[in-house]
Short mmCIF file of N, CA and C in Angstrom, two decimals:
data_model
loop_
_atom_site.label_atom_id
_atom_site.label_comp_id
_atom_site.label_asym_id
_atom_site.label_seq_id
_atom_site.Cartn_x
_atom_site.Cartn_y
_atom_site.Cartn_z
N MET A 1 121.85 136.57 99.54
CA MET A 1 122.69 137.70 99.91
C MET A 1 123.15 138.43 98.64
N ASN A 2 123.27 139.73 98.76
CA ASN A 2 123.73 140.50 97.60
C ASN A 2 125.25 140.66 97.63
N PHE A 3 125.78 141.31 96.61
CA PHE A 3 127.22 141.47 96.49
C PHE A 3 127.81 142.14 97.73
N LYS A 4 127.25 143.27 98.13
CA LYS A 4 127.81 144.02 99.26
C LYS A 4 127.84 143.17 100.54
N GLU A 5 126.76 142.49 100.82
CA GLU A 5 126.70 141.66 102.03
C GLU A 5 127.76 140.57 101.99
N ARG A 6 127.89 139.92 100.87
CA ARG A 6 128.87 138.83 100.75
C ARG A 6 130.30 139.35 100.80
N TYR A 7 130.55 140.51 100.17
CA TYR A 7 131.89 141.10 100.19
C TYR A 7 132.26 141.52 101.62
N LEU A 8 131.36 142.20 102.30
CA LEU A 8 131.64 142.65 103.66
C LEU A 8 131.84 141.47 104.62
N ALA A 9 131.18 140.35 104.32
CA ALA A 9 131.34 139.16 105.14
C ALA A 9 132.63 138.41 104.83
N GLY A 10 133.34 138.85 103.79
CA GLY A 10 134.60 138.21 103.42
C GLY A 10 134.42 136.94 102.61
N GLU A 11 133.22 136.74 102.07
CA GLU A 11 132.94 135.51 101.31
C GLU A 11 133.44 135.55 99.88
N ILE A 12 133.56 136.77 99.32
CA ILE A 12 133.95 136.91 97.92
C ILE A 12 134.95 138.06 97.78
N PRO A 13 135.80 138.01 96.76
CA PRO A 13 136.70 139.13 96.50
C PRO A 13 135.93 140.26 95.82
N PHE A 14 136.47 141.47 95.87
CA PHE A 14 135.79 142.62 95.26
C PHE A 14 135.54 142.40 93.77
N GLU A 15 136.49 141.75 93.11
CA GLU A 15 136.38 141.54 91.65
C GLU A 15 135.13 140.76 91.25
N GLU A 16 134.53 140.09 92.21
CA GLU A 16 133.31 139.32 91.94
C GLU A 16 132.15 140.24 91.55
N ILE A 17 132.32 141.56 91.76
CA ILE A 17 131.28 142.52 91.37
C ILE A 17 130.96 142.36 89.88
N ASP A 18 131.97 142.02 89.08
CA ASP A 18 131.75 141.85 87.63
C ASP A 18 130.77 140.72 87.34
N THR A 19 130.84 139.65 88.12
CA THR A 19 129.92 138.54 87.94
C THR A 19 128.49 138.97 88.27
N TYR A 20 128.35 139.77 89.33
CA TYR A 20 127.03 140.27 89.71
C TYR A 20 126.46 141.21 88.64
N ILE A 21 127.33 142.04 88.07
CA ILE A 21 126.88 142.95 87.01
C ILE A 21 126.39 142.16 85.81
N THR A 22 127.13 141.13 85.42
CA THR A 22 126.73 140.27 84.30
C THR A 22 125.41 139.58 84.61
N GLU A 23 125.28 139.08 85.84
CA GLU A 23 124.03 138.42 86.24
C GLU A 23 122.86 139.38 86.12
N TRP A 24 123.03 140.62 86.59
CA TRP A 24 121.96 141.62 86.52
C TRP A 24 121.63 141.95 85.07
N ASN A 25 122.67 142.12 84.23
CA ASN A 25 122.46 142.45 82.81
C ASN A 25 121.69 141.36 82.09
N ASN A 26 121.84 140.11 82.53
CA ASN A 26 121.18 138.99 81.86
C ASN A 26 119.89 138.56 82.55
N SER A 27 119.40 139.38 83.47
CA SER A 27 118.19 139.03 84.20
C SER A 27 117.05 139.98 83.86
N ASP A 28 115.89 139.65 84.36
CA ASP A 28 114.71 140.51 84.21
C ASP A 28 114.45 141.28 85.49
N ASP A 29 115.45 141.36 86.35
CA ASP A 29 115.31 142.04 87.64
C ASP A 29 114.95 143.50 87.41
N THR A 30 113.94 143.98 88.11
CA THR A 30 113.47 145.35 87.91
C THR A 30 114.20 146.35 88.82
N ARG A 31 115.04 145.85 89.73
CA ARG A 31 115.80 146.75 90.58
C ARG A 31 116.92 147.42 89.77
N THR A 32 117.37 148.58 90.25
CA THR A 32 118.54 149.20 89.63
C THR A 32 119.74 148.32 89.93
N LEU A 33 120.82 148.54 89.18
CA LEU A 33 122.04 147.78 89.43
C LEU A 33 122.53 148.01 90.85
N ALA A 34 122.50 149.25 91.30
CA ALA A 34 122.95 149.55 92.67
C ALA A 34 122.13 148.80 93.70
N GLN A 35 120.82 148.77 93.51
CA GLN A 35 119.94 148.03 94.43
C GLN A 35 120.27 146.54 94.39
N PHE A 36 120.48 146.01 93.20
CA PHE A 36 120.81 144.61 93.03
C PHE A 36 122.11 144.26 93.77
N LEU A 37 123.08 145.17 93.70
CA LEU A 37 124.36 144.95 94.36
C LEU A 37 124.30 145.20 95.86
N GLY A 38 123.28 145.93 96.31
CA GLY A 38 123.15 146.25 97.73
C GLY A 38 123.80 147.56 98.11
N LEU A 39 124.11 148.40 97.13
CA LEU A 39 124.79 149.66 97.39
C LEU A 39 123.80 150.76 97.77
N ASP A 40 124.20 151.61 98.71
CA ASP A 40 123.37 152.77 99.03
C ASP A 40 123.75 153.92 98.08
N ALA A 41 123.07 155.05 98.21
CA ALA A 41 123.27 156.17 97.29
C ALA A 41 124.70 156.69 97.32
N GLU A 42 125.29 156.81 98.51
CA GLU A 42 126.66 157.30 98.62
C GLU A 42 127.63 156.35 97.93
N GLU A 43 127.46 155.05 98.16
CA GLU A 43 128.34 154.06 97.54
C GLU A 43 128.20 154.07 96.02
N GLU A 44 126.98 154.21 95.55
CA GLU A 44 126.74 154.26 94.10
C GLU A 44 127.42 155.49 93.50
N ASP A 45 127.29 156.64 94.17
CA ASP A 45 127.91 157.87 93.67
C ASP A 45 129.43 157.75 93.60
N VAL A 46 130.03 157.19 94.64
CA VAL A 46 131.49 157.01 94.67
C VAL A 46 131.91 156.10 93.52
N TRP A 47 131.17 155.04 93.32
CA TRP A 47 131.49 154.07 92.27
C TRP A 47 131.41 154.72 90.89
N ILE A 48 130.32 155.46 90.64
CA ILE A 48 130.10 156.06 89.32
C ILE A 48 131.02 157.26 89.09
N ASP A 49 131.12 158.12 90.11
CA ASP A 49 131.85 159.38 89.93
C ASP A 49 133.35 159.25 90.07
N ILE A 50 133.81 158.23 90.82
CA ILE A 50 135.25 158.12 91.06
C ILE A 50 135.81 156.85 90.41
N SER A 51 135.59 155.69 91.04
CA SER A 51 136.17 154.48 90.46
C SER A 51 135.78 153.24 91.25
N ASP A 52 136.08 152.09 90.67
CA ASP A 52 135.92 150.82 91.38
C ASP A 52 136.78 150.80 92.64
N ASP A 53 138.00 151.31 92.52
CA ASP A 53 138.91 151.32 93.66
C ASP A 53 138.36 152.15 94.81
N ALA A 54 137.72 153.27 94.49
CA ALA A 54 137.14 154.12 95.53
C ALA A 54 135.98 153.40 96.21
N LEU A 55 135.18 152.69 95.43
CA LEU A 55 134.08 151.91 96.04
C LEU A 55 134.65 150.83 96.94
N GLN A 56 135.67 150.14 96.47
CA GLN A 56 136.27 149.08 97.28
C GLN A 56 136.80 149.66 98.60
N ALA A 57 137.45 150.81 98.53
CA ALA A 57 137.98 151.44 99.75
C ALA A 57 136.85 151.81 100.71
N LEU A 58 135.76 152.33 100.16
CA LEU A 58 134.61 152.69 100.99
C LEU A 58 134.02 151.46 101.65
N LEU A 59 133.86 150.39 100.90
CA LEU A 59 133.32 149.16 101.46
C LEU A 59 134.29 148.56 102.48
N ASP A 60 135.57 148.61 102.18
CA ASP A 60 136.56 148.08 103.13
C ASP A 60 136.48 148.80 104.47
N SER A 61 136.15 150.08 104.45
CA SER A 61 136.04 150.83 105.70
C SER A 61 134.85 150.38 106.55
N GLN A 62 133.94 149.63 105.93
CA GLN A 62 132.75 149.14 106.62
C GLN A 62 132.94 147.72 107.16
N LYS A 63 134.02 147.06 106.76
CA LYS A 63 134.24 145.69 107.22
C LYS A 63 134.48 145.67 108.71
N LYS A 64 133.95 144.64 109.34
CA LYS A 64 134.08 144.51 110.79
C LYS A 64 135.39 143.86 111.16
#
């Protein structure tokens, strides 16, 4: 499972995104960071253009 799936499932806190970023930086994974995290284009844009908090709010709105 990727970061987004695990976060939405309530398995990990949002701050765990930093661990995933470090994992991606230290890997040979050919996917983009957003793909590795499981983010779609809108989520990636919010994260890059606004903030971590904005991404968290967007993801929280998707929680069941």
